[in-house]
Structures are given as C-alpha cells and as structure tokens.
Short mmCIF file of C-alpha atoms in Angstrom, two decimals:
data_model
loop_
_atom_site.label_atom_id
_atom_site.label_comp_id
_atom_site.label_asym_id
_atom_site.label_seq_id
_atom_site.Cartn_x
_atom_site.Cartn_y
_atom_site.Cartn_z
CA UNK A 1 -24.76 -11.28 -8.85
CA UNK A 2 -27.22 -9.36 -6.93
CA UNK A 3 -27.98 -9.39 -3.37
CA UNK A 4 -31.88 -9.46 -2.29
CA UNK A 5 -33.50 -6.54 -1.32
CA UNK A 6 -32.64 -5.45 2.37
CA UNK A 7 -35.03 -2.61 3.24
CA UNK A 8 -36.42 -4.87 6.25
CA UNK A 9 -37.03 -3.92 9.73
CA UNK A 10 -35.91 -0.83 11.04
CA UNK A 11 -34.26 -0.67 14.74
CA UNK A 12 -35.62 2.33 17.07
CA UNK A 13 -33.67 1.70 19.74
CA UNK A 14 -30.11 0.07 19.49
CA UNK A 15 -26.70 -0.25 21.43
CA UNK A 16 -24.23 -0.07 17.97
CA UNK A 17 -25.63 1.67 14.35
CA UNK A 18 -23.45 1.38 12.04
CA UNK A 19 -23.99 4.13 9.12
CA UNK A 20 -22.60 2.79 5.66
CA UNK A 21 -22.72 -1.10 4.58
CA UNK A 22 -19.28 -0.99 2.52
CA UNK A 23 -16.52 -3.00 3.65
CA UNK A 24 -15.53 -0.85 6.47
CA UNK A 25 -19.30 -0.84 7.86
CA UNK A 26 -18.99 -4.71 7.58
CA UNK A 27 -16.11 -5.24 9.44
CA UNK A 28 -16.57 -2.88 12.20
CA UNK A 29 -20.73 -4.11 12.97
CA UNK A 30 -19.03 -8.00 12.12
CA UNK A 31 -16.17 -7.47 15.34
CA UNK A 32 -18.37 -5.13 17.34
CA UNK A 33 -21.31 -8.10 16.77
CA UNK A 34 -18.31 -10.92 18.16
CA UNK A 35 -17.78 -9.06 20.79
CA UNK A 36 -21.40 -9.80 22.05
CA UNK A 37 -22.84 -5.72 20.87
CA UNK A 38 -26.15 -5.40 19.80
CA UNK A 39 -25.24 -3.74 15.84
CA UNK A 40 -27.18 -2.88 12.99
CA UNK A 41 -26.43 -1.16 9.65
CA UNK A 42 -28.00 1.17 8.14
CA UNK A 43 -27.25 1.62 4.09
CA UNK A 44 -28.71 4.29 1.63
CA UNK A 45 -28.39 1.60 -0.69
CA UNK A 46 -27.70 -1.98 -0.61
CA UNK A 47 -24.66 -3.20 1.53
CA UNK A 48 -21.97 -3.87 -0.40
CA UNK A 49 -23.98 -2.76 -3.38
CA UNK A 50 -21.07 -0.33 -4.64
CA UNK A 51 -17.59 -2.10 -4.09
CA UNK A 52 -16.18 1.19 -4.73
CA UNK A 53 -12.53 0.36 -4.66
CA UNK A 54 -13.12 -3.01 -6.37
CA UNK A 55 -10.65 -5.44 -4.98
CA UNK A 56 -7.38 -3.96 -5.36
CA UNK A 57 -4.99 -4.05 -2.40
CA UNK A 58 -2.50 -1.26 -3.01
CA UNK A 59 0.69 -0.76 -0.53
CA UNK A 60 2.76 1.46 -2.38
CA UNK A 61 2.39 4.93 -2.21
CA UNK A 62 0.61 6.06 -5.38
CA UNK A 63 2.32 8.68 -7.95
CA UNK A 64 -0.52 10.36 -8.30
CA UNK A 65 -1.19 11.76 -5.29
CA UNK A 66 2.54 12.61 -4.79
CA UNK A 67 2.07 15.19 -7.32
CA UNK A 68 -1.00 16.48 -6.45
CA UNK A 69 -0.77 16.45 -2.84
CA UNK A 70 3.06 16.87 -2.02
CA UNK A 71 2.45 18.96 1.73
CA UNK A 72 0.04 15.80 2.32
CA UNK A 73 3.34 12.95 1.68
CA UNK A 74 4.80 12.60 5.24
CA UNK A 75 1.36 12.16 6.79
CA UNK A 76 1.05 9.28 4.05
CA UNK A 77 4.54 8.27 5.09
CA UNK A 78 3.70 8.02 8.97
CA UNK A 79 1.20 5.52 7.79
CA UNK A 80 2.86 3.37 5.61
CA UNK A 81 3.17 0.68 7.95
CA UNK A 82 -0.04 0.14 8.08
CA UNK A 83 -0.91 -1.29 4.46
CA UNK A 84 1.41 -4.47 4.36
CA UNK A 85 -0.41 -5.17 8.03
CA UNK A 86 -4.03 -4.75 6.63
CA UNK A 87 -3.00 -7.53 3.17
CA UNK A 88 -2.08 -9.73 5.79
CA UNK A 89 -4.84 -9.10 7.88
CA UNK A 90 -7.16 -10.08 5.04
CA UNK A 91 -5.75 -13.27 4.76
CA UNK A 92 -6.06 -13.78 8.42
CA UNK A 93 -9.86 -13.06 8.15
CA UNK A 94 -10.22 -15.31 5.41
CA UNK A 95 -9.04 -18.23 7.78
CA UNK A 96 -10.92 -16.69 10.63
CA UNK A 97 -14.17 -16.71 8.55
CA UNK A 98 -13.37 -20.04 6.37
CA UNK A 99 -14.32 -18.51 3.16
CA UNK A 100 -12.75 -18.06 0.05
CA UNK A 101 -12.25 -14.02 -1.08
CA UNK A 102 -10.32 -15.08 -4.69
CA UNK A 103 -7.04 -13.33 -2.61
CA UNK A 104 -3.65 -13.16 -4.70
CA UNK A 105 -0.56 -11.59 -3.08
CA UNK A 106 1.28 -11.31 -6.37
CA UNK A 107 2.85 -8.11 -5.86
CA UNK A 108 1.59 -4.70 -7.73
CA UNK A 109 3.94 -2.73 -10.64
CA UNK A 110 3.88 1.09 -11.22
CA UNK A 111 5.40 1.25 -14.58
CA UNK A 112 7.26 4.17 -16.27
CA UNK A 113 7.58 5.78 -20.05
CA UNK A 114 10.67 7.54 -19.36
CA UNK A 115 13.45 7.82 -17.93
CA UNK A 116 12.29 10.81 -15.49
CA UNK A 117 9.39 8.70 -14.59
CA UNK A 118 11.91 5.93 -13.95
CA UNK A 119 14.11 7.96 -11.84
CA UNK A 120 11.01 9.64 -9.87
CA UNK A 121 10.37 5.92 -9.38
CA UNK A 122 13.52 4.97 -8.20
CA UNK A 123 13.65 7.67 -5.35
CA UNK A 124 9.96 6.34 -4.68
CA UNK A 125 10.95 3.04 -4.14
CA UNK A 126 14.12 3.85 -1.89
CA UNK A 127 12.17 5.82 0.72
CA UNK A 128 9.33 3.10 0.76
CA UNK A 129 11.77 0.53 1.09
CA UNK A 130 13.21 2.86 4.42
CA UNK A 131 10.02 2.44 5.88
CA UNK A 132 9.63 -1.52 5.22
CA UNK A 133 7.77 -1.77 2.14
CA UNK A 134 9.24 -4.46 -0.38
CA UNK A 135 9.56 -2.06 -3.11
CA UNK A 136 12.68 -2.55 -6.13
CA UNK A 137 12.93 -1.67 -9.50
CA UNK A 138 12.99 -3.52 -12.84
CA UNK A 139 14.58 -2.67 -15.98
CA UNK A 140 12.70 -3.48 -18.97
CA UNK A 141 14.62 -6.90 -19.30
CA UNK A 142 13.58 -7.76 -15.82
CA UNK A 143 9.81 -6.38 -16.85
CA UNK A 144 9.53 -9.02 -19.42
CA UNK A 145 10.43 -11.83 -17.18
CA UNK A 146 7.23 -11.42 -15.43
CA UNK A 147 4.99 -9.02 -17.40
CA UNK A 148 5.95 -9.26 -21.31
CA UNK A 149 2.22 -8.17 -21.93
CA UNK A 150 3.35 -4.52 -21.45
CA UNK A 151 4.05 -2.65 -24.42
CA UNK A 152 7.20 -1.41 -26.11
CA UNK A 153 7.03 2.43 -24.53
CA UNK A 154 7.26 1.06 -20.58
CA UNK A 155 11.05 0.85 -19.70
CA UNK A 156 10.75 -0.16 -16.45
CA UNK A 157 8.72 -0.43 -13.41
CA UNK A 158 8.43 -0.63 -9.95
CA UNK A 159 7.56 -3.89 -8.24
CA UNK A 160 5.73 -3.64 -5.12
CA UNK A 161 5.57 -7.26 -3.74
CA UNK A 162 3.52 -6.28 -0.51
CA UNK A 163 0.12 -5.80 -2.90
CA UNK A 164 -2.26 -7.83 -4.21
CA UNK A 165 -5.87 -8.23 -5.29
CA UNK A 166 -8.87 -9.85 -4.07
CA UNK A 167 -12.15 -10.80 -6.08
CA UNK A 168 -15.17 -7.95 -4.16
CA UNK A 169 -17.86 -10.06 -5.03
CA UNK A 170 -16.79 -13.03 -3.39
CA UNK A 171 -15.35 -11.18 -0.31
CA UNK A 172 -18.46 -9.22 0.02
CA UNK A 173 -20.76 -11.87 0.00
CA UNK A 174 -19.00 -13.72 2.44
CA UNK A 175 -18.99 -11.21 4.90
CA UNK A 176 -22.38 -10.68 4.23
CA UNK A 177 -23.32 -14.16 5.32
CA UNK A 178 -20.90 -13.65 8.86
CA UNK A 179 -22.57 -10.60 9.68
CA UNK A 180 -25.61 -11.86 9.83
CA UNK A 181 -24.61 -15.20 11.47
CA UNK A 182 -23.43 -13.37 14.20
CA UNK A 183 -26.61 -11.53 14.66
CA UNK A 184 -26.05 -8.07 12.94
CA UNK A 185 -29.39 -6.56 11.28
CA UNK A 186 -28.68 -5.39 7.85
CA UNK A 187 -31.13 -2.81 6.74
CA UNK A 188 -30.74 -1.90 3.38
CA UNK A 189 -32.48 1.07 1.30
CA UNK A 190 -32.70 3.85 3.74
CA UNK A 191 -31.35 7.26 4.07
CA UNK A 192 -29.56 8.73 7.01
CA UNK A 193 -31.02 12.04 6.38
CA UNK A 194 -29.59 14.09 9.76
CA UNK A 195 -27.60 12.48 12.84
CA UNK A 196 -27.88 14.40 16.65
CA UNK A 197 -27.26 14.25 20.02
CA UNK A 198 -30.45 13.17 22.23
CA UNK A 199 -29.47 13.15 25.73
CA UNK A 200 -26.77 10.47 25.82
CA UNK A 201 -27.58 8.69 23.22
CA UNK A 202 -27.66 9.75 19.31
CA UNK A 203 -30.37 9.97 17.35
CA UNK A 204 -30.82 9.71 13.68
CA UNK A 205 -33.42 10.74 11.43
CA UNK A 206 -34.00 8.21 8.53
CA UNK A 207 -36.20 8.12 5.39
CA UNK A 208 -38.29 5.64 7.35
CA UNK A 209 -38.29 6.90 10.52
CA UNK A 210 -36.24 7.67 13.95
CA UNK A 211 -33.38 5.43 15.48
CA UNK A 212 -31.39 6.02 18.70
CA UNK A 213 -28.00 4.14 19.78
CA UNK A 214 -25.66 4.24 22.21
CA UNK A 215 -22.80 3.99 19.88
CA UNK A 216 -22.23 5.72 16.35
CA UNK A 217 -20.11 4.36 13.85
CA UNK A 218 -19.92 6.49 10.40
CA UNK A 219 -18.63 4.80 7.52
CA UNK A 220 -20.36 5.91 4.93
CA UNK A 221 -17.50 6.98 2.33
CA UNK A 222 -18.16 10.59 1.19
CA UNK A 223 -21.65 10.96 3.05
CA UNK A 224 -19.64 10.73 5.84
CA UNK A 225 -18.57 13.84 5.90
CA UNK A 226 -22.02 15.60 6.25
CA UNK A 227 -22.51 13.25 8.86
CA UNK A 228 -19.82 14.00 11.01
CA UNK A 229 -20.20 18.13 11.01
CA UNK A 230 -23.02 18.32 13.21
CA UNK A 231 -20.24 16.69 15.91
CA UNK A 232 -18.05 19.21 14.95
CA UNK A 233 -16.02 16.86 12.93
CA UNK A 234 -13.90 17.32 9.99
CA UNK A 235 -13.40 14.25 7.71
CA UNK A 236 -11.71 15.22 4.07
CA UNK A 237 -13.86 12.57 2.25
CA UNK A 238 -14.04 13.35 -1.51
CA UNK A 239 -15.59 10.90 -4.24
CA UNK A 240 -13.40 10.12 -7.28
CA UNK A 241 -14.25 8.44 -10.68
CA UNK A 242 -12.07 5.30 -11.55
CA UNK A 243 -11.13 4.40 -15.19
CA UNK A 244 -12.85 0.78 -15.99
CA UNK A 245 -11.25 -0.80 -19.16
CA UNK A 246 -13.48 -3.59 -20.33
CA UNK A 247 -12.52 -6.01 -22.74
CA UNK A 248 -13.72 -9.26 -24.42
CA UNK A 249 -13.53 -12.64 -22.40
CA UNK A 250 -10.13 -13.82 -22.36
CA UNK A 251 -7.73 -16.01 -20.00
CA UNK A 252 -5.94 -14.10 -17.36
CA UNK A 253 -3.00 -12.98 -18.17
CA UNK A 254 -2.45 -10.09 -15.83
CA UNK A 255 -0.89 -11.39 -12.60
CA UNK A 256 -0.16 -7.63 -10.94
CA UNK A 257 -2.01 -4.64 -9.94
CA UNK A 258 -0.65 -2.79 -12.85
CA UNK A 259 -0.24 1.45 -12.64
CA UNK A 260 1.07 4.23 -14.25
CA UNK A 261 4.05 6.29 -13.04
#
C-alpha cells in the first residue's frame, strides 16, 4: 500500500508546525487540529511512510535494555504506568475515530532458555507486577497451553497480558484520513534543514523554502535531536535496526508479541 505523493503546498505563515509525520506527529497536529489550531506537518519523507516501530504495543519492561542500561531502570520504572494507559488509549481512539486499526490485546511473552534467564525473569515480573503491570510466569507446561509453537529449548516465559499489537498500515491510514478531515495540511517530501527563533515566532528553513509558526512541535524520531539543540535542548534520540523475519504465507498462528529473555 502506498500513500500518494504529498509534497503539496507549503505554509509560510502558520499558528501549529508540526515537524515529523510518524504517529506521534499525527496525533499531536490530529488533537491540536480538534481543538480548533491552525496545524500543518511537515515530513522529510512521506507521513507515515516509515512505521518504524511497526505495530507492536509493548508494556513490559524489555530485557534488553535492563542489561545495557541498568543506571537508566528506575527512570523506566517511574514510567511504567504509563504503557497499560496508552494500549487502552488506542482503543479509545479507535472508537473516537470509528475506524478499524486490526488491534489485539492478547498479551505479549518474553521467553527464557535457562533457568538464569527464568529466574532474571521472575524478579522482572515481581517488580512490574509492584507497579501494576499484569505480569506472571509460565512454566513450560503452562507455555504449551497457549504457545506450543515454541520450540523445545524455551522453558518458560513471562506473560505480559497488558500488551498487544495493532496492524500500522491500517492505523496509519486511518489517521491519515482524520487529520485531514479535520483540516490539518500534510506536506510531504520536504526537509527541515535548520529551525530558529524569529522574534516570537519560529522560523524554519526548508528544502522548499521559509515557514514561521507560533507553535513548534518536534517529532521527528532521531532528527529530532538536531532540531532541538539550537533551543538548547537535549533529547537522547538514537536510531536502532530491528530484526524482520520473513517467512512464506501461512495462517496465523502467533497470538503474542513474542521476545527473548
């Protein structure tokens, strides 16, 4: 599915730009555009061209970057809260904008090869549960009452019911359509090449041309960082390849999110 090419008119002058036409940059110029602003977005490329993140909702904290990042787990931890609140506030915009984003809250399993990885799981799973997540775990008996697909080296796995999934195309394209049937202009295509004060207003220099706005929202993924040092702002943005596995056209048979320990 591809979207048509969006490199049409460019704003000069505008209350709201919103820099980056991902799912954040949707949502924000989408609200901002219900609560009567004037919005536009601005994409290097198309909006929603990337899905970066595909349409995974995670919840539980990932193993990952425990171990890589272990002075950076209690901020995680103060935030917790938050990601059960944002899969049910996906549902609630599904209702709010009648559409149909393919959403499945059929929980998400972190699955372990030994019985280290099992413990470290275990302890996971007891502090997430302290701060409300609906984390257990599952033997490998229990495993094969709901994923028997998983091969003879897993012995057990955490079960996260709070996560779920979510098909990106469909969401995207659906909030697509509301942003622009609210009134938000979607320009596609172009560069944000350097972002500055001008008077009280910002101005940004594009690769076709000058806009100013009232309001700046960044959400641009990594670019944002670059765009937010001129304001003296720090954002720890980094990029990170995803493993794809792609296999020949088969039912589904994979009900979780599905991760390693």
């Amino acid at each position: 599915m591809h979207s048509p090419t969006t490199s049409g008119p460019l704003p000069r002058d505008i209350q709201t730009v919103v820099v980056g036409g991902g799912i954040l940059g949707l949502c924000v110029a989408g609200f901002l555009a219900e609560e009567g602003r004037e919005v536009a977005i601005i994409d290097a490329g198309r909006p929603e061209g990337t899905t970066t993140n595909a349409g995974s909702l995670h919840v539980q904290m990932q193993s990952r970057f425990m171990r890589m990042h272990p002075d950076q787990v209690p901020a995680l931890e103060s935030g917790l809260h938050l990601y059960p609140k944002a899969v049910e506030f996906w549902f609630e915009l599904q209702r709010h904008l009648d559409a149909d984003f393919g959403l499945k809250a059929s929980g998400g399993l972190m699955v372990a090869e030994s019985r280290e990885q099992l413990d470290f799981l275990a302890k996971k799973a007891e502090r997430e549960r302290s701060l409300g997540l609906d984390s257990k775990i599952l033997d490998r008996d229990e495993l094969d009452q709901i994923a028997p697909y998983l091969g003879p080296a897993v012995v057990g796995a955490e079960l996260c019911a709070d996560e779920g999934r979510l098909d990106a195309l469909k969401a995207n394209t659906a909030l697509r359509r509301w942003v622009r049937r609210v009134g938000v202009m979607v320009t596609g295509e172009t560069s944000v090449d350097r972002v500055s004060r001008d008077g009280g207003r910002f101005k940004l220099d594009t690769s076709r041309g000058t806009v100013r706005a009232a309001t700046l929202v960044i959400a641009a993924g990594p670019g944002s960082l670059t765009l937010a040092e001129p304001f003296g702002l720090t954002l720890p943005v980094e990029s990170e390849p995803l493993h794809m596995n792609i296999t020949e056209p088969t039912d589904l048979f994979i009900g979780h999110l599905v991760q390693h320990a």
